[in-house]
mmCIF file of C-alpha atoms and ligand atoms in Angstrom:
data_model
loop_
_atom_site.group_PDB
_atom_site.id
_atom_site.type_symbol
_atom_site.label_atom_id
_atom_site.label_comp_id
_atom_site.label_asym_id
_atom_site.label_seq_id
_atom_site.Cartn_x
_atom_site.Cartn_y
_atom_site.Cartn_z
ATOM 1 C CA MET A 1 -3.596 -12.783 -13.386
ATOM 2 C CA LEU A 2 -1.268 -11.665 -11.242
ATOM 3 C CA ASN A 3 -2.441 -9.785 -7.872
ATOM 4 C CA ILE A 4 0.399 -8.735 -6.020
ATOM 5 C CA VAL A 5 -0.395 -6.686 -2.476
ATOM 6 C CA LEU A 6 2.845 -4.543 -1.903
ATOM 7 C CA PHE A 7 2.932 -4.376 1.548
ATOM 8 C CA GLY A 8 5.245 -2.365 4.352
ATOM 9 C CA PRO A 9 4.951 0.656 6.517
ATOM 10 C CA PRO A 10 4.950 4.387 5.435
ATOM 11 C CA GLY A 11 8.191 5.033 3.507
ATOM 12 C CA ALA A 12 9.257 1.432 2.900
ATOM 13 C CA GLY A 13 9.257 2.188 -0.803
ATOM 14 C CA LYS A 14 5.973 0.701 -2.160
ATOM 15 C CA GLY A 15 5.095 3.328 -4.568
ATOM 16 C CA THR A 16 8.530 3.441 -5.771
ATOM 17 C CA GLN A 17 8.575 -0.403 -6.409
ATOM 18 C CA ALA A 18 5.244 -0.082 -8.071
ATOM 19 C CA ALA A 19 5.931 2.118 -10.833
ATOM 20 C CA ARG A 20 8.545 -0.649 -11.702
ATOM 21 C CA LEU A 21 6.673 -3.586 -11.167
ATOM 22 C CA LEU A 22 3.647 -2.680 -13.079
ATOM 23 C CA GLU A 23 5.844 -1.685 -16.096
ATOM 24 C CA LYS A 24 7.488 -4.895 -15.944
ATOM 25 C CA TYR A 25 4.561 -7.019 -15.145
ATOM 26 C CA GLN A 26 2.020 -5.007 -17.232
ATOM 27 C CA LEU A 27 -0.227 -4.431 -14.215
ATOM 28 C CA ILE A 28 -2.605 -1.741 -12.643
ATOM 29 C CA HIS A 29 -1.412 0.190 -9.972
ATOM 30 C CA LEU A 30 -4.331 0.723 -7.330
ATOM 31 C CA SER A 31 -2.766 2.822 -4.473
ATOM 32 C CA THR A 32 -5.371 4.263 -1.946
ATOM 33 C CA GLY A 33 -3.215 6.829 -0.858
ATOM 34 C CA ASP A 34 -2.599 8.428 -4.510
ATOM 35 C CA ILE A 35 -6.639 8.102 -4.847
ATOM 36 C CA LEU A 36 -7.274 9.950 -1.770
ATOM 37 C CA ARG A 37 -4.716 12.564 -2.851
ATOM 38 C CA GLY A 38 -6.582 12.864 -6.131
ATOM 39 C CA GLU A 39 -10.327 13.536 -4.539
ATOM 40 C CA ILE A 40 -8.342 15.896 -2.062
ATOM 41 C CA ALA A 41 -7.016 17.762 -5.081
ATOM 42 C CA ALA A 42 -10.658 17.693 -6.935
ATOM 43 C CA ASN A 43 -12.412 19.036 -3.525
ATOM 44 C CA SER A 44 -14.761 16.338 -3.404
ATOM 45 C CA PRO A 45 -16.697 15.418 -0.376
ATOM 46 C CA LEU A 46 -14.955 12.001 -0.012
ATOM 47 C CA GLY A 47 -11.692 13.821 -0.358
ATOM 48 C CA GLN A 48 -12.622 16.819 2.190
ATOM 49 C CA ALA A 49 -13.745 14.007 4.797
ATOM 50 C CA ALA A 50 -10.525 11.817 4.266
ATOM 51 C CA LYS A 51 -8.365 14.662 4.438
ATOM 52 C CA LYS A 52 -9.002 15.244 8.272
ATOM 53 C CA ASN A 53 -7.985 11.899 8.777
ATOM 54 C CA MET A 54 -4.845 11.813 6.814
ATOM 55 C CA ASP A 55 -3.877 15.276 8.108
ATOM 56 C CA LYS A 56 -3.593 13.462 11.648
ATOM 57 C CA GLY A 57 -2.122 10.381 10.260
ATOM 58 C CA GLU A 58 -5.192 7.898 10.927
ATOM 59 C CA LEU A 59 -6.626 5.461 8.763
ATOM 60 C CA VAL A 60 -9.714 6.493 6.638
ATOM 61 C CA PRO A 61 -12.660 4.706 7.209
ATOM 62 C CA ASP A 62 -12.797 0.792 5.549
ATOM 63 C CA GLU A 63 -15.971 1.321 3.859
ATOM 64 C CA VAL A 64 -14.594 4.620 2.220
ATOM 65 C CA VAL A 65 -11.307 2.641 0.762
ATOM 66 C CA ILE A 66 -13.090 -0.501 0.001
ATOM 67 C CA GLY A 67 -15.679 1.014 -2.211
ATOM 68 C CA MET A 68 -13.066 3.122 -3.947
ATOM 69 C CA ILE A 69 -11.030 -0.204 -4.678
ATOM 70 C CA GLU A 70 -14.220 -1.868 -5.782
ATOM 71 C CA ARG A 71 -14.833 0.963 -8.427
ATOM 72 C CA LYS A 72 -11.258 0.670 -9.590
ATOM 73 C CA ILE A 73 -11.049 -3.086 -10.064
ATOM 74 C CA ASP A 74 -14.695 -2.999 -11.840
ATOM 75 C CA ALA A 75 -13.622 -0.326 -14.264
ATOM 76 C CA ASN A 76 -10.364 -2.183 -15.209
ATOM 77 C CA SER A 77 -11.846 -5.721 -15.641
ATOM 78 C CA ALA A 78 -9.261 -6.578 -18.839
ATOM 79 C CA ALA A 79 -6.123 -5.942 -16.569
ATOM 80 C CA ASN A 80 -3.429 -8.495 -16.638
ATOM 81 C CA GLY A 81 -3.484 -7.659 -12.770
ATOM 82 C CA PHE A 82 -3.276 -5.653 -10.026
ATOM 83 C CA ILE A 83 -0.687 -3.982 -7.524
ATOM 84 C CA PHE A 84 -2.170 -3.171 -4.434
ATOM 85 C CA ASP A 85 -0.451 -0.858 -2.882
ATOM 86 C CA GLY A 86 -1.450 0.862 0.711
ATOM 87 C CA PHE A 87 -4.244 -1.525 0.590
ATOM 88 C CA PRO A 88 -5.360 -3.534 2.603
ATOM 89 C CA ARG A 89 -4.387 -1.845 5.849
ATOM 90 C CA THR A 90 -7.002 -3.405 7.876
ATOM 91 C CA THR A 91 -7.710 -7.345 8.162
ATOM 92 C CA ALA A 92 -11.748 -5.848 7.240
ATOM 93 C CA GLN A 93 -10.352 -4.516 4.235
ATOM 94 C CA ALA A 94 -8.376 -8.111 3.433
ATOM 95 C CA LEU A 95 -11.527 -9.742 4.000
ATOM 96 C CA ALA A 96 -13.763 -7.238 1.595
ATOM 97 C CA LEU A 97 -10.832 -7.420 -0.929
ATOM 98 C CA ASP A 98 -10.877 -11.463 -0.995
ATOM 99 C CA LYS A 99 -14.505 -11.314 -1.310
ATOM 100 C CA MET A 100 -14.371 -8.838 -4.062
ATOM 101 C CA LEU A 101 -11.737 -11.049 -5.989
ATOM 102 C CA ALA A 102 -13.517 -14.557 -5.599
ATOM 103 C CA THR A 103 -16.308 -12.693 -7.382
ATOM 104 C CA LYS A 104 -14.073 -12.025 -10.390
ATOM 105 C CA GLY A 105 -12.485 -15.516 -10.081
ATOM 106 C CA THR A 106 -9.052 -14.229 -9.309
ATOM 107 C CA PRO A 107 -7.395 -14.048 -6.280
ATOM 108 C CA ILE A 108 -4.562 -12.628 -4.640
ATOM 109 C CA SER A 109 -1.230 -14.332 -5.851
ATOM 110 C CA VAL A 110 1.085 -12.994 -3.285
ATOM 111 C CA MET A 111 1.720 -10.242 -0.391
ATOM 112 C CA LEU A 112 5.281 -8.873 -0.896
ATOM 113 C CA ALA A 113 6.118 -7.205 2.325
ATOM 114 C CA LEU A 114 9.243 -4.702 2.503
ATOM 115 C CA GLU A 115 11.115 -4.851 5.590
ATOM 116 C CA VAL A 116 12.528 -1.651 6.839
ATOM 117 C CA GLU A 117 14.422 -0.095 9.659
ATOM 118 C CA LYS A 118 12.170 2.424 11.820
ATOM 119 C CA GLN A 119 14.948 5.371 11.625
ATOM 120 C CA GLU A 120 15.191 4.523 8.036
ATOM 121 C CA LEU A 121 11.629 4.974 7.356
ATOM 122 C CA ILE A 122 11.511 8.070 9.226
ATOM 123 C CA ASP A 123 14.244 9.790 7.201
ATOM 124 C CA ARG A 124 13.094 8.455 4.009
ATOM 125 C CA LEU A 125 9.540 10.529 4.769
ATOM 126 C CA LEU A 126 11.148 13.545 5.709
ATOM 127 C CA LEU A 127 13.069 13.580 2.526
ATOM 128 C CA ARG A 128 10.018 12.791 0.638
ATOM 129 C CA GLY A 129 7.969 15.728 2.328
ATOM 130 C CA LYS A 130 10.761 18.016 1.549
ATOM 131 C CA ASP A 131 10.500 17.195 -2.516
ATOM 132 C CA SER A 132 6.664 16.360 -2.628
ATOM 133 C CA GLY A 133 5.545 18.984 0.077
ATOM 134 C CA ARG A 134 2.712 16.229 1.234
ATOM 135 C CA ALA A 135 1.932 17.363 4.751
ATOM 136 C CA ASP A 136 1.921 14.255 6.456
ATOM 137 C CA ASP A 137 5.528 13.771 5.644
ATOM 138 C CA GLN A 138 6.824 16.828 7.190
ATOM 139 C CA ASP A 139 6.124 16.387 10.375
ATOM 140 C CA GLN A 140 7.871 14.172 12.543
ATOM 141 C CA SER A 141 4.732 13.574 15.166
ATOM 142 C CA ILE A 142 2.393 12.796 12.597
ATOM 143 C CA ILE A 143 4.917 10.394 10.856
ATOM 144 C CA GLU A 144 5.669 8.459 13.974
ATOM 145 C CA ASN A 145 1.724 8.449 14.533
ATOM 146 C CA ARG A 146 1.514 6.698 10.890
ATOM 147 C CA ILE A 147 4.253 4.056 11.992
ATOM 148 C CA LYS A 148 1.983 3.464 15.364
ATOM 149 C CA VAL A 149 -1.212 2.924 13.408
ATOM 150 C CA TYR A 150 0.751 0.895 10.687
ATOM 151 C CA ASN A 151 1.934 -1.234 13.767
ATOM 152 C CA ASN A 152 -1.119 -1.364 15.727
ATOM 153 C CA GLU A 153 -3.785 -1.779 12.890
ATOM 154 C CA THR A 154 -2.117 -2.971 9.775
ATOM 155 C CA THR A 155 0.347 -5.604 11.034
ATOM 156 C CA PRO A 156 -2.202 -8.170 11.469
ATOM 157 C CA VAL A 157 -2.972 -7.740 7.706
ATOM 158 C CA LYS A 158 0.437 -10.164 7.207
ATOM 159 C CA ASP A 159 -1.060 -12.970 9.571
ATOM 160 C CA PHE A 160 -4.174 -13.211 7.447
ATOM 161 C CA TYR A 161 -2.186 -13.615 4.216
ATOM 162 C CA ALA A 162 0.497 -15.722 6.167
ATOM 163 C CA ALA A 163 -2.427 -18.283 6.816
ATOM 164 C CA GLN A 164 -3.312 -18.391 3.341
ATOM 165 C CA ARG A 165 0.564 -19.201 2.424
ATOM 166 C CA LYS A 166 0.772 -15.930 0.582
ATOM 167 C CA TYR A 167 3.112 -13.876 2.749
ATOM 168 C CA GLN A 168 6.707 -13.267 1.718
ATOM 169 C CA GLY A 169 8.963 -10.733 3.398
ATOM 170 C CA VAL A 170 11.798 -9.121 1.445
ATOM 171 C CA ASP A 171 14.326 -6.862 2.549
ATOM 172 C CA GLY A 172 13.292 -3.293 1.712
ATOM 173 C CA MET A 173 17.000 -2.028 2.872
ATOM 174 C CA GLY A 174 19.514 -1.029 0.517
ATOM 175 C CA THR A 175 19.308 0.693 -3.323
ATOM 176 C CA ILE A 176 15.991 0.883 -5.272
ATOM 177 C CA ASP A 177 17.525 -1.617 -7.939
ATOM 178 C CA SER A 178 19.075 -4.313 -5.398
ATOM 179 C CA ILE A 179 15.164 -3.835 -3.708
ATOM 180 C CA PHE A 180 13.317 -4.308 -7.264
ATOM 181 C CA ASN A 181 15.509 -7.266 -7.940
ATOM 182 C CA ARG A 182 14.416 -9.216 -4.964
ATOM 183 C CA LEU A 183 10.839 -8.208 -5.553
ATOM 184 C CA CYS A 184 11.208 -9.805 -9.292
ATOM 185 C CA CYS A 185 12.767 -12.942 -7.954
ATOM 186 C CA ALA A 186 9.860 -13.314 -5.477
ATOM 187 C CA VAL A 187 7.324 -12.871 -8.460
ATOM 188 C CA ASP A 188 9.346 -14.895 -11.018
ATOM 189 C CA ASN A 189 9.546 -17.643 -8.355
ATOM 190 C CA LEU A 190 5.827 -17.931 -7.676
HETATM 191 P P1 AMP B 1 0.105 6.525 1.524
HETATM 192 O O1 AMP B 1 -0.046 7.399 0.751
HETATM 193 O O2 AMP B 1 -0.506 5.045 1.151
HETATM 194 O O3 AMP B 1 1.034 6.486 2.969
HETATM 195 O O4 AMP B 1 -1.455 6.920 2.432
HETATM 196 C C1 AMP B 1 -1.766 8.310 2.973
HETATM 197 C C2 AMP B 1 -2.948 8.619 3.970
HETATM 198 O O5 AMP B 1 -3.842 7.544 3.274
HETATM 199 C C3 AMP B 1 -3.126 7.530 5.063
HETATM 200 O O6 AMP B 1 -2.047 7.952 6.375
HETATM 201 C C4 AMP B 1 -4.208 6.964 5.505
HETATM 202 O O7 AMP B 1 -4.446 8.237 6.369
HETATM 203 C C5 AMP B 1 -4.992 7.246 3.928
HETATM 204 N N1 AMP B 1 -5.232 6.002 3.411
HETATM 205 C C6 AMP B 1 -4.375 5.516 2.517
HETATM 206 N N2 AMP B 1 -4.644 3.992 2.177
HETATM 207 C C7 AMP B 1 -5.450 3.861 3.227
HETATM 208 C C8 AMP B 1 -6.160 2.631 3.913
HETATM 209 N N3 AMP B 1 -6.266 1.204 2.832
HETATM 210 N N4 AMP B 1 -6.998 2.632 4.844
HETATM 211 C C9 AMP B 1 -7.420 3.554 5.224
HETATM 212 N N5 AMP B 1 -6.254 4.980 5.302
HETATM 213 C C10 AMP B 1 -5.709 4.547 4.141
#
Protein backbone atom coordinates (compact mmCIF):
# COMPACT_ATOMS: atom_id res chain seq x y z
CA MET A 1 0.00 0.00 0.00
CA LEU A 2 1.01 3.59 -0.62
CA ASN A 3 0.04 5.82 2.29
CA ILE A 4 0.95 9.48 1.83
CA VAL A 5 0.67 12.26 4.37
CA LEU A 6 0.28 15.39 2.26
CA PHE A 7 1.38 18.14 4.59
CA GLY A 8 1.64 21.91 4.53
CA PRO A 9 0.09 25.12 5.84
CA PRO A 10 -3.43 26.27 4.89
CA GLY A 11 -3.32 27.38 1.25
CA ALA A 12 -0.30 25.22 0.37
CA GLY A 13 -2.31 23.43 -2.33
CA LYS A 14 -2.86 20.10 -0.55
CA GLY A 15 -6.41 19.61 -1.84
CA THR A 16 -5.51 20.52 -5.43
CA GLN A 17 -2.51 18.20 -5.50
CA ALA A 18 -4.31 15.39 -3.63
CA ALA A 19 -6.98 15.31 -6.34
CA ARG A 20 -4.29 14.71 -8.99
CA LEU A 21 -2.26 12.25 -6.94
CA LEU A 22 -5.21 10.05 -6.09
CA GLU A 23 -6.11 9.76 -9.75
CA LYS A 24 -2.55 8.88 -10.80
CA TYR A 25 -1.84 6.41 -8.00
CA GLN A 26 -5.42 5.19 -7.42
CA LEU A 27 -5.59 6.21 -3.80
CA ILE A 28 -8.40 7.16 -1.42
CA HIS A 29 -8.42 10.82 -0.41
CA LEU A 30 -9.04 11.44 3.29
CA SER A 31 -9.34 15.17 4.04
CA THR A 32 -10.50 15.91 7.58
CA GLY A 33 -11.43 19.47 6.50
CA ASP A 34 -13.70 18.10 3.74
CA ILE A 35 -15.26 15.54 6.08
CA LEU A 36 -15.90 18.24 8.70
CA ARG A 37 -17.47 20.58 6.11
CA GLY A 38 -19.71 17.64 5.07
CA GLU A 39 -20.80 17.22 8.70
CA ILE A 40 -21.58 20.95 8.91
CA ALA A 41 -23.61 20.79 5.68
CA ALA A 42 -25.54 17.82 7.11
CA ASN A 43 -26.09 19.83 10.31
CA SER A 44 -25.00 16.86 12.45
CA PRO A 45 -24.15 17.34 16.15
CA LEU A 46 -20.47 16.70 15.30
CA GLY A 47 -20.62 19.35 12.55
CA GLN A 48 -22.33 21.88 14.82
CA ALA A 49 -19.65 21.42 17.50
CA ALA A 50 -16.74 21.50 15.02
CA LYS A 51 -18.04 24.66 13.33
CA LYS A 52 -17.35 26.68 16.49
CA ASN A 53 -13.64 25.84 16.26
CA MET A 54 -13.43 26.10 12.48
CA ASP A 55 -15.03 29.56 12.36
CA LYS A 56 -12.23 30.86 14.61
CA GLY A 57 -9.45 29.06 12.74
CA GLU A 58 -8.81 26.79 15.74
CA LEU A 59 -8.28 23.04 15.61
CA VAL A 60 -11.15 20.64 16.25
CA PRO A 61 -10.39 18.31 19.23
CA ASP A 62 -8.04 15.41 18.45
CA GLU A 63 -10.48 12.68 19.49
CA VAL A 64 -13.10 13.96 17.02
CA VAL A 65 -10.83 13.89 13.94
CA ILE A 66 -9.09 10.65 14.99
CA GLY A 67 -12.47 8.90 15.26
CA MET A 68 -13.50 10.23 11.83
CA ILE A 69 -10.31 8.97 10.17
CA GLU A 70 -10.55 5.58 11.84
CA ARG A 71 -14.07 5.06 10.50
CA LYS A 72 -12.97 6.03 6.98
CA ILE A 73 -9.95 3.69 7.01
CA ASP A 74 -12.16 0.82 8.20
CA ALA A 75 -14.73 1.60 5.50
CA ASN A 76 -12.03 1.37 2.76
CA SER A 77 -10.17 -1.78 3.77
CA ALA A 78 -9.64 -2.85 0.12
CA ALA A 79 -7.94 0.45 -0.89
CA ASN A 80 -4.54 0.63 -2.65
CA GLY A 81 -3.60 3.28 -0.14
CA PHE A 82 -4.59 6.64 1.25
CA ILE A 83 -3.69 10.31 0.89
CA PHE A 84 -4.08 12.01 4.24
CA ASP A 85 -4.78 15.71 3.63
CA GLY A 86 -4.98 18.07 6.61
CA PHE A 87 -4.41 15.14 8.99
CA PRO A 88 -2.45 14.57 11.20
CA ARG A 89 -2.28 18.15 12.48
CA THR A 90 -0.92 17.42 15.96
CA THR A 91 1.62 14.92 17.28
CA ALA A 92 -1.22 13.16 19.16
CA GLN A 93 -3.04 12.65 15.86
CA ALA A 94 0.16 11.33 14.22
CA LEU A 95 0.65 8.84 17.05
CA ALA A 96 -2.97 7.69 16.80
CA LEU A 97 -2.64 7.28 13.02
CA ASP A 98 0.52 5.16 13.40
CA LYS A 99 -1.32 2.94 15.90
CA MET A 100 -4.34 2.53 13.60
CA LEU A 101 -2.19 1.66 10.60
CA ALA A 102 -0.05 -0.76 12.63
CA THR A 103 -3.15 -2.83 13.36
CA LYS A 104 -3.75 -3.01 9.57
CA GLY A 105 -0.06 -3.79 8.82
CA THR A 106 0.20 -0.83 6.42
CA PRO A 107 2.38 2.06 7.69
CA ILE A 108 2.77 5.62 6.35
CA SER A 109 5.08 5.48 3.31
CA VAL A 110 6.08 9.15 3.22
CA MET A 111 5.20 12.65 4.37
CA LEU A 112 5.34 15.10 1.45
CA ALA A 113 5.45 18.61 2.91
CA LEU A 114 4.58 21.49 0.57
CA GLU A 115 6.65 24.59 1.31
CA VAL A 116 5.05 27.93 0.42
CA GLU A 117 5.88 31.51 1.47
CA LYS A 118 3.46 33.16 3.93
CA GLN A 119 2.28 36.03 1.69
CA GLU A 120 1.56 33.56 -1.13
CA LEU A 121 -0.56 31.48 1.30
CA ILE A 122 -2.62 34.52 2.30
CA ASP A 123 -3.12 35.55 -1.35
CA ARG A 124 -4.20 32.02 -2.36
CA LEU A 125 -6.62 31.67 0.57
CA LEU A 126 -8.29 35.06 -0.03
CA LEU A 127 -8.71 34.11 -3.70
CA ARG A 128 -10.18 30.72 -2.75
CA GLY A 129 -12.51 32.47 -0.26
CA LYS A 130 -13.90 34.63 -3.08
CA ASP A 131 -14.39 31.61 -5.38
CA SER A 132 -15.70 29.06 -2.87
CA GLY A 133 -17.43 31.24 -0.30
CA ARG A 134 -15.60 29.41 2.51
CA ALA A 135 -16.01 31.68 5.55
CA ASP A 136 -12.62 30.81 7.09
CA ASP A 137 -10.89 31.84 3.82
CA GLN A 138 -12.50 35.27 3.62
CA ASP A 139 -11.28 36.96 6.78
CA GLN A 140 -7.62 37.95 6.99
CA SER A 141 -7.53 37.62 10.82
CA ILE A 142 -8.95 34.06 10.71
CA ILE A 143 -6.39 33.18 8.01
CA GLU A 144 -3.57 34.63 10.13
CA ASN A 145 -4.83 32.59 13.11
CA ARG A 146 -4.87 29.37 11.05
CA ILE A 147 -1.27 30.00 9.97
CA LYS A 148 -0.31 30.71 13.60
CA VAL A 149 -2.04 27.49 14.77
CA TYR A 150 -0.19 25.63 11.99
CA ASN A 151 3.18 27.06 13.11
CA ASN A 152 2.56 26.34 16.81
CA GLU A 153 0.62 23.07 16.85
CA THR A 154 1.12 21.40 13.48
CA THR A 155 4.77 21.90 12.49
CA PRO A 156 5.96 19.45 15.22
CA VAL A 157 4.32 16.71 13.11
CA LYS A 158 7.23 17.20 10.64
CA ASP A 159 9.69 16.17 13.36
CA PHE A 160 7.57 13.12 14.12
CA TYR A 161 7.96 11.80 10.55
CA ALA A 162 11.55 13.09 10.20
CA ALA A 163 12.46 10.86 13.16
CA GLN A 164 11.10 7.93 11.13
CA ARG A 165 13.05 9.14 8.05
CA LYS A 166 9.76 9.67 6.19
CA TYR A 167 9.78 13.45 5.86
CA GLN A 168 10.35 15.00 2.42
CA GLY A 169 10.02 18.73 1.77
CA VAL A 170 8.66 19.72 -1.65
CA ASP A 171 8.78 23.23 -3.16
CA GLY A 172 5.12 24.31 -3.27
CA MET A 173 5.71 27.54 -5.25
CA GLY A 174 5.10 27.76 -9.00
CA THR A 175 2.49 26.28 -11.30
CA ILE A 176 0.13 23.46 -10.30
CA ASP A 177 1.75 21.25 -12.96
CA SER A 178 5.32 21.90 -11.81
CA ILE A 179 4.42 21.20 -8.17
CA PHE A 180 2.60 18.01 -9.21
CA ASN A 181 5.70 16.84 -11.11
CA ARG A 182 7.86 17.36 -8.03
CA LEU A 183 5.42 15.35 -5.91
CA CYS A 184 5.31 12.51 -8.46
CA CYS A 185 9.14 12.40 -8.59
CA ALA A 186 9.20 12.00 -4.82
CA VAL A 187 6.59 9.20 -4.92
CA ASP A 188 8.24 7.39 -7.83
CA ASN A 189 11.60 7.44 -6.03
CA LEU A 190 10.26 5.78 -2.89
P1 LIG B 1 -8.69 22.45 6.10
O1 LIG B 1 -9.79 22.24 5.11
O2 LIG B 1 -7.73 21.30 6.17
O3 LIG B 1 -8.00 23.78 5.91
O4 LIG B 1 -9.40 22.52 7.54
C1 LIG B 1 -10.35 23.51 7.85
C2 LIG B 1 -10.56 23.55 9.36
O5 LIG B 1 -11.05 22.28 9.82
C3 LIG B 1 -9.29 23.79 10.18
O6 LIG B 1 -9.00 25.18 10.32
C4 LIG B 1 -9.67 23.14 11.52
O7 LIG B 1 -10.55 23.97 12.25
C5 LIG B 1 -10.47 21.92 11.07
N1 LIG B 1 -9.61 20.73 10.87
C6 LIG B 1 -9.36 20.09 9.69
N2 LIG B 1 -8.56 19.03 9.87
C7 LIG B 1 -8.26 19.00 11.19
C8 LIG B 1 -7.44 18.18 12.02
N3 LIG B 1 -6.74 17.14 11.50
N4 LIG B 1 -7.37 18.45 13.33
C9 LIG B 1 -8.06 19.47 13.88
N5 LIG B 1 -8.84 20.31 13.18
C10 LIG B 1 -8.94 20.09 11.83
